[in-house]
XYZ file of C-alpha atoms in Angstrom:
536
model
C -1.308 68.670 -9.578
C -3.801 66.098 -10.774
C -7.320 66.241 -12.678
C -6.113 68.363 -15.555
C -6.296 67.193 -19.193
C -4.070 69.947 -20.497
C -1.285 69.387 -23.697
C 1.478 68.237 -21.319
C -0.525 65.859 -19.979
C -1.820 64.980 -23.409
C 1.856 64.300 -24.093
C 2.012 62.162 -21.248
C -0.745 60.391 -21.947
C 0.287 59.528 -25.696
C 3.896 58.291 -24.701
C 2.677 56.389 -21.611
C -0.020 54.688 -23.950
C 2.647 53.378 -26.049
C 4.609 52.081 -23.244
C 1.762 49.989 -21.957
C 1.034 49.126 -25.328
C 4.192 47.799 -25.317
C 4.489 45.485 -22.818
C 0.702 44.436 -22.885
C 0.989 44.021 -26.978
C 1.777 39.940 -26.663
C -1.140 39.342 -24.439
C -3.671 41.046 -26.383
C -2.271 39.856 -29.547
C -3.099 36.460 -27.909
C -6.846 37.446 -27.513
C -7.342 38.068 -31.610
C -9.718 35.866 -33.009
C -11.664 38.370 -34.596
C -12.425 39.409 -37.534
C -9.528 37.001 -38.357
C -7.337 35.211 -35.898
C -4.037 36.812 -37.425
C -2.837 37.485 -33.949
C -1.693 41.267 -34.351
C -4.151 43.739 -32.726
C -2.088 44.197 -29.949
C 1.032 45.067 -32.194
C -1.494 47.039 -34.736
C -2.614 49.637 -31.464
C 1.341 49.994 -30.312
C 2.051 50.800 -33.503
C -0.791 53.229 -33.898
C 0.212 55.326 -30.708
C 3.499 55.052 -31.796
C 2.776 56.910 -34.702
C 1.032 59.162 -32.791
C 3.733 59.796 -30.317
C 6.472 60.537 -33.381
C 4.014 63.242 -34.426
C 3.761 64.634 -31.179
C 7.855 64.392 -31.236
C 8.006 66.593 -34.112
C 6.582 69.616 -32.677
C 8.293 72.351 -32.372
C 10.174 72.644 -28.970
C 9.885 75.529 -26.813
C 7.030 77.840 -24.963
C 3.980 76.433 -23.679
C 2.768 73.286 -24.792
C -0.566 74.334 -27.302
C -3.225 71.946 -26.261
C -4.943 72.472 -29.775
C -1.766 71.774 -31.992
C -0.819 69.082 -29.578
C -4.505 67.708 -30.018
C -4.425 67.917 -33.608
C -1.011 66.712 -34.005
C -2.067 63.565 -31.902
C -4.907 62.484 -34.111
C -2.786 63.438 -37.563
C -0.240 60.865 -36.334
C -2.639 58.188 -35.340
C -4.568 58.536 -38.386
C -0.977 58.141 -40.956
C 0.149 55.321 -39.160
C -2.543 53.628 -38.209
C -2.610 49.950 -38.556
C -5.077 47.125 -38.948
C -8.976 47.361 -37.872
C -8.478 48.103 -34.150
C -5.574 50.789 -35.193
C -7.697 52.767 -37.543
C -10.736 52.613 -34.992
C -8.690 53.951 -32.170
C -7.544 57.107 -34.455
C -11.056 57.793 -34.656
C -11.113 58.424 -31.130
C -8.448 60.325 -30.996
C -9.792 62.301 -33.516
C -13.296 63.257 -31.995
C -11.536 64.063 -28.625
C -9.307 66.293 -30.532
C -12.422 67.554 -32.337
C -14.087 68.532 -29.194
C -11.171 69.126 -26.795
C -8.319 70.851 -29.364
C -10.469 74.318 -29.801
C -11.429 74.572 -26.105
C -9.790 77.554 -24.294
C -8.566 75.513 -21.234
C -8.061 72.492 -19.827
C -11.837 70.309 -20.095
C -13.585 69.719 -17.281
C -15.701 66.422 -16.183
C -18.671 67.732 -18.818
C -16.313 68.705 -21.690
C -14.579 65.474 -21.698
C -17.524 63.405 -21.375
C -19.012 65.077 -24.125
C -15.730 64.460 -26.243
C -15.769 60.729 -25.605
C -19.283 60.663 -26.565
C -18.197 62.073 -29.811
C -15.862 60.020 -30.975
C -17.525 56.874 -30.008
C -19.806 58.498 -32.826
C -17.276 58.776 -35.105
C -16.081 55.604 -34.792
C -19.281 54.179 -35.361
C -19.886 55.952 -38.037
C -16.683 55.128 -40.120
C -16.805 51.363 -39.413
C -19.550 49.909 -42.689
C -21.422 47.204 -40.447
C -20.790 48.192 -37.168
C -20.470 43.990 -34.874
C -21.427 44.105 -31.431
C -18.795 42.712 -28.873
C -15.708 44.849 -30.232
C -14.291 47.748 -29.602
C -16.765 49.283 -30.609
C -19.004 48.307 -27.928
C -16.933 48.707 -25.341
C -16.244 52.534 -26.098
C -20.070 52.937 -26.563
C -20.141 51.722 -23.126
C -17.227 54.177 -21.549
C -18.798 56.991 -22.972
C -22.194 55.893 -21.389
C -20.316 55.930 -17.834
C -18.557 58.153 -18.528
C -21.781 60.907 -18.986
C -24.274 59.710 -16.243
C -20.938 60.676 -13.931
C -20.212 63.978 -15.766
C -22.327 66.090 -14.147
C -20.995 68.223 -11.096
C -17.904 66.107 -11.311
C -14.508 66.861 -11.939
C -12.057 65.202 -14.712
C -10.904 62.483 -12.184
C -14.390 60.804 -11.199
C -14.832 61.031 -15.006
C -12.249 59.219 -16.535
C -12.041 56.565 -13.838
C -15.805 56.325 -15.030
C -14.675 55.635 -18.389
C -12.191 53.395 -17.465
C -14.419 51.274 -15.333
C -17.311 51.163 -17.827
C -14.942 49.935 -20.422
C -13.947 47.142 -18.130
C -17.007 46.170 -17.294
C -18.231 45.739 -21.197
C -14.902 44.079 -22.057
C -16.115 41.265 -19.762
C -19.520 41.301 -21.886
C -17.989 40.818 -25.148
C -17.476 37.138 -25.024
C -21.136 36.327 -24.615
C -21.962 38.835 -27.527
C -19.944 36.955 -30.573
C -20.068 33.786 -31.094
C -16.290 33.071 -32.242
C -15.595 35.057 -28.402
C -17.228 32.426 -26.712
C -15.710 29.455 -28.359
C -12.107 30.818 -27.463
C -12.866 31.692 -24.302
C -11.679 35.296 -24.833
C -12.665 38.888 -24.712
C -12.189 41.254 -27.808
C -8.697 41.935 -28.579
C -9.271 45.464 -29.740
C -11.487 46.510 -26.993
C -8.671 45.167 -24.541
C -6.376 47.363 -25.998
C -8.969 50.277 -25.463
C -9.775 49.372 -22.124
C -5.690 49.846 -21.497
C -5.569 53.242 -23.497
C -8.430 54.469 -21.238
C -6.733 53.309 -17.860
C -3.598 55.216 -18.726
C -5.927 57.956 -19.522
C -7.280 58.261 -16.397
C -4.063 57.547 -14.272
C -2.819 60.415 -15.990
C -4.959 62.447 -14.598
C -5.878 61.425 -11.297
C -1.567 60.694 -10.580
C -2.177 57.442 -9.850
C -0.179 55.276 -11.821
C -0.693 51.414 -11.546
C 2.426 49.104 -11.379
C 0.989 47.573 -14.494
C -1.864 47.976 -16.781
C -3.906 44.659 -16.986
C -5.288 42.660 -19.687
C -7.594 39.946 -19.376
C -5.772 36.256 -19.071
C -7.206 33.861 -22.172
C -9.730 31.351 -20.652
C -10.432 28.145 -21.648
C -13.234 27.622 -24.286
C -16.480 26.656 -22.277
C -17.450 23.002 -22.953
C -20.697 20.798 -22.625
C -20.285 17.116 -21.423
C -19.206 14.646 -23.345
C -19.000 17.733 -26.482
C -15.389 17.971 -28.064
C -13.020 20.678 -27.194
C -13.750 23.639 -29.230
C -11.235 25.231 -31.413
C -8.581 27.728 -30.175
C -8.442 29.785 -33.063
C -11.321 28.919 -35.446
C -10.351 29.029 -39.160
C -10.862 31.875 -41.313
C -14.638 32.733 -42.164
C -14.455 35.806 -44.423
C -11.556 37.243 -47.414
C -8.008 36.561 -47.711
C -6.634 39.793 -47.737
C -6.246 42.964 -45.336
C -5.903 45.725 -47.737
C -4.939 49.316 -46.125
C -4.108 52.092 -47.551
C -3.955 56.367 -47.301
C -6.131 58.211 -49.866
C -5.941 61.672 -50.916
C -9.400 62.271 -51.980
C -12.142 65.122 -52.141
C -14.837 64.198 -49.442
C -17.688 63.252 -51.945
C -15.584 60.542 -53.770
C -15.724 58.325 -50.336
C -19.255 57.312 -50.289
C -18.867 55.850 -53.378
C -15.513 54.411 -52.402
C -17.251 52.963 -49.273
C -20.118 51.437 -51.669
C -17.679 50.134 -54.209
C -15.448 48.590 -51.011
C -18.212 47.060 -49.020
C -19.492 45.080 -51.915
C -15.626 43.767 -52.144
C -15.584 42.037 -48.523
C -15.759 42.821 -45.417
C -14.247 44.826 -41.880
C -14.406 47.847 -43.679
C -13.406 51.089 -42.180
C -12.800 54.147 -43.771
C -12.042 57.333 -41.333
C -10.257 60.754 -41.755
C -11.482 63.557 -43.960
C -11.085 67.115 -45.195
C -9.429 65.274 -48.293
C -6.993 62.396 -46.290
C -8.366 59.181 -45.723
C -7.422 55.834 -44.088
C -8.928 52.929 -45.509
C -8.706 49.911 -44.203
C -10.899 46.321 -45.569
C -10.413 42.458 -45.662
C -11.258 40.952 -49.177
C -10.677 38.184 -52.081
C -9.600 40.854 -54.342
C -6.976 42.858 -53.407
C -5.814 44.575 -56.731
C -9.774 45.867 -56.597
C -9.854 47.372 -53.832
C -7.062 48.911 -55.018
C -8.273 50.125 -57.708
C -11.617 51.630 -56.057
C -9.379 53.954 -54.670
C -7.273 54.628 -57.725
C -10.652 55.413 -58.665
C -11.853 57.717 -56.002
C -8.612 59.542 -55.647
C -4.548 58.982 -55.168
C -3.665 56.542 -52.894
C -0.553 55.260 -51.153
C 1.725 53.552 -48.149
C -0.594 51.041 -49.631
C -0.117 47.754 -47.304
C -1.491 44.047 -48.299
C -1.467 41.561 -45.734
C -2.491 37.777 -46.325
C -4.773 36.954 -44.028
C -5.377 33.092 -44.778
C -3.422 31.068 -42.192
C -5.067 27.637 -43.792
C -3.316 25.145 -46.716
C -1.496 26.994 -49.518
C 0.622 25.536 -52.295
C 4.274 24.653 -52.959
C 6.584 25.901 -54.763
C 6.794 23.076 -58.351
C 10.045 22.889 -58.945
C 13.448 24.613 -58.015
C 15.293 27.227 -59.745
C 16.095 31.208 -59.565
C 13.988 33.694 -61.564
C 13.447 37.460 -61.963
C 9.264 38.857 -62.195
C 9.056 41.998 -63.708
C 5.293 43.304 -63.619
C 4.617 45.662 -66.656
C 1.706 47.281 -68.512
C 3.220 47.634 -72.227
C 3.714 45.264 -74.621
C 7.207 46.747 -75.525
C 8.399 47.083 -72.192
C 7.597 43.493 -71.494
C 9.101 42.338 -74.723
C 12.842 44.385 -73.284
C 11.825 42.484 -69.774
C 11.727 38.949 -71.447
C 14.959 39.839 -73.522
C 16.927 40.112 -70.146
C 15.814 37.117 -68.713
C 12.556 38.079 -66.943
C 9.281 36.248 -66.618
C 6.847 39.197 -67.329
C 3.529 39.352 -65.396
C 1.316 41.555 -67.548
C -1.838 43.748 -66.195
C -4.059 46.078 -68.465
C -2.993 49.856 -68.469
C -4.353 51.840 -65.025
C -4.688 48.594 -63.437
C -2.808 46.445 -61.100
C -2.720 42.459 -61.678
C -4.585 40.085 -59.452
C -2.792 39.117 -56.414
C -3.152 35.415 -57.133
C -2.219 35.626 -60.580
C 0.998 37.481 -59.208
C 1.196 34.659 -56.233
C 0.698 32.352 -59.157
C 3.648 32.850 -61.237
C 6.178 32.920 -58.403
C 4.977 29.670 -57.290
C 5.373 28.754 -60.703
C 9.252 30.373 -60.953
C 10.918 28.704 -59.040
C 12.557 28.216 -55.032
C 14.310 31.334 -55.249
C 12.561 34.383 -57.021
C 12.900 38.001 -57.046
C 10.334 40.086 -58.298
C 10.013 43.579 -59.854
C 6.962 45.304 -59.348
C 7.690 48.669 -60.986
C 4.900 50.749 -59.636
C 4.159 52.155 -56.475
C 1.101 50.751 -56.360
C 2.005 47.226 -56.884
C 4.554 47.341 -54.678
C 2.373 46.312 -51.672
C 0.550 43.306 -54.092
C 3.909 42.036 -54.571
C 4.898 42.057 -51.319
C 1.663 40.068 -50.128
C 1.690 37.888 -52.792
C 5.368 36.957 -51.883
C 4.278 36.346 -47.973
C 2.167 33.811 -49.327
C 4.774 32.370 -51.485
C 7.399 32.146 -48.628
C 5.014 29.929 -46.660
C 5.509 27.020 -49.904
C 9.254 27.401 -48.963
C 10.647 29.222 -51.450
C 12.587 32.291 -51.006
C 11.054 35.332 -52.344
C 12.362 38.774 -52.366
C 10.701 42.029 -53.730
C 12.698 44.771 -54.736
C 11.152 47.735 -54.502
C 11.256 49.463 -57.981
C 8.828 52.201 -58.411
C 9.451 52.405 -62.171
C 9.911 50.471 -65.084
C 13.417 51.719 -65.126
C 13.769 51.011 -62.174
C 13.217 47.393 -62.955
C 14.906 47.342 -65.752
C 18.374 48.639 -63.835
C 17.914 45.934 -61.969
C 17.349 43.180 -63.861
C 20.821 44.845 -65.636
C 23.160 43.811 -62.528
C 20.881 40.432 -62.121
C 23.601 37.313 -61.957
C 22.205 33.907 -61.708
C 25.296 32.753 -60.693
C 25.714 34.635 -57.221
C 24.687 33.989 -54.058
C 20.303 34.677 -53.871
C 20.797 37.386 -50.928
C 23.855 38.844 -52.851
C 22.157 38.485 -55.994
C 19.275 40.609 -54.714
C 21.058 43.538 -52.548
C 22.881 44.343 -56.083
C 19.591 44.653 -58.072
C 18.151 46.641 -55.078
C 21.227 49.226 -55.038
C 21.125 49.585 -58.860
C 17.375 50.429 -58.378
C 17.914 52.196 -55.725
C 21.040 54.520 -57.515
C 18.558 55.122 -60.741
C 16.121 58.123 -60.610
C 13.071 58.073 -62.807
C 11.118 60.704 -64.263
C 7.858 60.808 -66.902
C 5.812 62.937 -69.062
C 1.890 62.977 -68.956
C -0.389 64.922 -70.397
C -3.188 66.748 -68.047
C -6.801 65.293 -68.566
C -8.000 67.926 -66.210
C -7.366 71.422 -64.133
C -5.343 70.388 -61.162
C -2.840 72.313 -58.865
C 0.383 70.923 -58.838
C 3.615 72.013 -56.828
C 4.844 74.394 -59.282
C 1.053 75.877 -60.357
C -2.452 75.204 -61.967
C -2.243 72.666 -64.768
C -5.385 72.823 -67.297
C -6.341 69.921 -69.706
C -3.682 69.620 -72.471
C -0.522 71.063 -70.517
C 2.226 68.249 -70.379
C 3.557 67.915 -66.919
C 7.636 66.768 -66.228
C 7.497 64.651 -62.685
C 10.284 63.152 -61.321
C 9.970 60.531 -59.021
C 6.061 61.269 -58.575
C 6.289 65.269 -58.289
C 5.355 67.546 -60.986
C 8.444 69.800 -61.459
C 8.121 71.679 -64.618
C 4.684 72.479 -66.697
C 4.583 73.729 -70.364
C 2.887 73.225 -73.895
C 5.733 71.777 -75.867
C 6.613 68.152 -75.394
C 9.887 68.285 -75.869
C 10.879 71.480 -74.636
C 9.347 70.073 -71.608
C 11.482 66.773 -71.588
C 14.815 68.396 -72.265
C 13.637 70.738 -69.051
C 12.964 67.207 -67.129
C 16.228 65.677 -68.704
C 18.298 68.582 -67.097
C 16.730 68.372 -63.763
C 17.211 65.071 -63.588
C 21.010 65.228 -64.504
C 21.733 68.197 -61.909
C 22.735 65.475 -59.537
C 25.224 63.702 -61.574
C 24.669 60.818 -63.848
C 26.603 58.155 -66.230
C 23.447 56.877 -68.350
C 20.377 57.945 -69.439
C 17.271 55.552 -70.495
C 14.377 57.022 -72.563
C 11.748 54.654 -73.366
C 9.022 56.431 -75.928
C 5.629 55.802 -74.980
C 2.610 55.212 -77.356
C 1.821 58.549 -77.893
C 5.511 60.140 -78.356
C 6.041 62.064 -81.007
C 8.583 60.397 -83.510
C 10.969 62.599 -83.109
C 11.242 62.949 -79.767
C 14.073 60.647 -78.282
C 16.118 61.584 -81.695
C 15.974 65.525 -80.459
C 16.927 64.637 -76.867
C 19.861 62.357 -77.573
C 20.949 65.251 -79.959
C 20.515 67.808 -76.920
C 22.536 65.233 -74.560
C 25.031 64.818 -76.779
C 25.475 68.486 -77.104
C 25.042 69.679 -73.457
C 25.944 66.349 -71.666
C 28.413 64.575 -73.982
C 29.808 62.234 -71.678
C 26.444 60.878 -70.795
C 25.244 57.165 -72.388
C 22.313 57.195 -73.529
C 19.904 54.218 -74.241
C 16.243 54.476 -76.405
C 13.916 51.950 -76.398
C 10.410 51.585 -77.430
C 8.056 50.681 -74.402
C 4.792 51.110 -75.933
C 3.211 52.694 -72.918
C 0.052 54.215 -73.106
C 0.035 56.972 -70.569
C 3.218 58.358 -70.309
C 4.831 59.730 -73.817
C 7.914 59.175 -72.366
C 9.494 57.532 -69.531
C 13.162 58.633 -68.267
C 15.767 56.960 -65.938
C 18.722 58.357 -64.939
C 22.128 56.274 -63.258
């Protein structure tokens, strides 16, 4: 058939991408020296398209492939999974082909597409803070640029092979434009990748598909005489920390997300919109930037990722210890009575990685650690790559909750084997569901209806399931729910603001409706949630 850009071959495209992805991944990965030579961008754009290629896997099945859903679907799924600096770039262009490609009536001819690549090389721009020269960035400028002076009177084949070629002609460019290029003898990793989404591209539709899809071999670093060789991978220049993360966030919040983010480090790149965001920046302080988007909005599948490849400390001394991270004084007093070494951060905050990194090199050769949020989950996981690298063993379970943590810590036993050990606090977390009250600040639609300042809110496991004025009447509501499923014990822990007699009038409704259920009080001294609730 040939020269037609319609959703099948859209499909094709996607899943062929990822293929040559695939194989081409170690080589490119090979060419990252920039912004940090962590040696991934190859893996971050196969696991991009991969993403990409699941959401195009999920549509529905039957009739005629819709180019616009397929479109759409293909930039959603880029833009969830996307990964590292490269990854979130290249869902950018995905996105302003789908913006200018998805609402056309028919297949796009030479002119449409040209104009589409035109866009997103726009968009990309746009979303990256201080745009570099020699990166992808470039090199898409520079396909889109071929791309149009061939667009006119030409069909969809002379036009992608345009792209195509005019990628692979800046690629070769990039290594006198940067510096750190030149003295690793290499092109830009990211822009290699491009140049190989582009050639599947256009062998998709011209039906001329290449035994292989090439990527440039690594040179050796030029050299003047009697100068000394130059570094392969020159050491890191900028933050310690790649910090990415999906924000749900109203559209006006972002610039001052962006401002608040770009005076934290650097590589920052914030795309998506229409309230979903992915952020992605390299900093010092990863609990800040963080906490900018705490700030601007909600966000999650929040991913840390040290960055530093130079010296780092050893682990002091051997020994096995539990970390439990908490907020509240009297939750980190019931912590420290089981056995735990408490790492405490201020309410509505998360701690600072290296204070976190700190006390499990402190700990101990063999440390588990309880992070009990959702958003310190990724901090802990980070801070316990770095650990690893002193030689101890470090494993994070991943408790979302403070009862969570504290079912864990329950089943903890010194005396077993450290893998053992941890799969048995991981299952207890794992079998315990946790619920909270809160108390709206503000109008907000939830799952089950508007909420308006004042209304406490039942969630369970992060969703709002019931909504009412009375406090307790809306905890024996959340208690129920959360037994519906089964359950042996039940763990209130009274927050700041609970009422006194709160946990006495839900232990007397357990015992009355649910008498063969334990139940456990405690005082946490929270300060958000009135009450916290687990359930095993």
């Amino acid at each position: 058939m040939g020269e037609v850009l319609d959703g099948v071959a859209v499909l094709r495209w996607c899943r062929l991408t990822a293929e040559a992805l695939g194989r081409a991944r170690a080589e490119i990965d090979a060419l990252n020296v920039f912004p940090v030579p962590d040696g991934d961008t190859g893996t971050n754009l196969y696991l991009t398209v991969i993403a990409a290629a699941d959401a195009l896997d999920e549509l529905p099945a039957g009739g005629p492939p819709d180019a616009a859903r397929i479109w759409r679907a293909l930039a959603q799924g880029a833009l969830l999974g996307a990964r590292g600096n490269s990854g979130v770039i290249l869902s950018q262009v995905f996105r302003g082909l789908a913006d200018v490609l998805g609402p056309l009536e028919g297949p796009p001819d030479g002119t449409a597409f040209a104009g589409a690549l035109a866009h997103a090389s726009g968009l990309a721009r746009e979303a990256v803070e201080r745009p570099v020269e020699g990166t992808i960035l470039s090199v898409l400028a520079a396909a889109a640029a071929a791309c149009g002076a061939e667009s006119s009177g030409t069909g969809l084949a002379v036009v992608t092979r345009a792209a195509a070629a005019g990628a692979r002609q800046a690629l070769g460019r990039t290594t006198g434009q940067l510096d750190v290029l030149a003295r690793s003898g290499v092109v830009d990793a990211g822009a290699a990748g491009l140049c190989v989404v582009l050639d599947v591209l256009a062998a998709v539709v011209t039906e001329e598909y290449p035994e292989r899809y090439e990527v440039p071999p690594r040179a050796a670093p030029p050299r003047t005489a009697g100068a000394p060789p130059a570094e392969e991978h020159p050491g890191p220049q900028g933050p310690g920390y790649e910090v990415m993360y999906l924000l749900d966030a109203p559209d006006e919040a972002v610039h001052v997300l962006r401002e608040r983010l770009d005076g934290l480090g650097d590589s920052l790149v914030v795309v998506g919109g229409d309230g979903l965001w992915n952020v992605h920046v390299h900093v010092d302080d990863a609990g800040a930037a963080i906490e900018a988007g705490m700030a601007a909005g909600r966000p999650h599948r929040i991913r840390v990722t040290y960055l530093d490849a130079g010296d780092r400390p050893h682990a002091p001394h051997t020994g096995r210890a539990v970390i439990a991270v908490t907020a509240a004084g009297g939750l980190a007093a019931l912590f420290e009575e089981c056995g735990a070494r408490v790492v405490r951060r201020e309410s509505g905050t998360v701690p600072p990685l290296a204070v976190l990194a700190d006390a499990i090199l402190a700990a101990g050769d063999e440390v588990a650690v309880l992070p009990n949020e959702p958003e310190v989950l990724a901090l802990a996981e980070a801070a316990a790559e770095r650990a690893r690298d002193s030689g101890a063993r470090i494993a994070v379970v991943p408790t979302k909750a403070s009862v969570q943590g504290m079912a864990a810590l329950a089943v903890h036993d010194p005396l077993r084997r450290f893998g053992e050990d941890v799969i048995e606090m991981t299952r207890a977390a794992g079998a315990t569901r946790f619920g909270h009250l809160e108390v709206a600040e503000q109008e907000a639609v939830t799952s089950v209806g508007l909420c308006r300042p004042g209304d406490v809110l039942g969630l369970i496991e992060g969703d709002v399931v019931t909504i009412g004025a009375d406090i307790a009447e809306v905890a024996r509501h959340l208690v129920n729910r959360m037994l519906s499923g089964g359950g042996e014990l039940v763990t209130l822990i009274a927050g700041v603001h609970a009422p006194p007699a709160l946990t006495g009038a839900l232990e007397d409704h357990l015992r009355g409706d649910h008498p063969d259920v334990e139940v456990g009080v405690y005082d946490g001294g929270q300060e958000r949630y009135p009450l916290l609730i687990g359930v095993e």
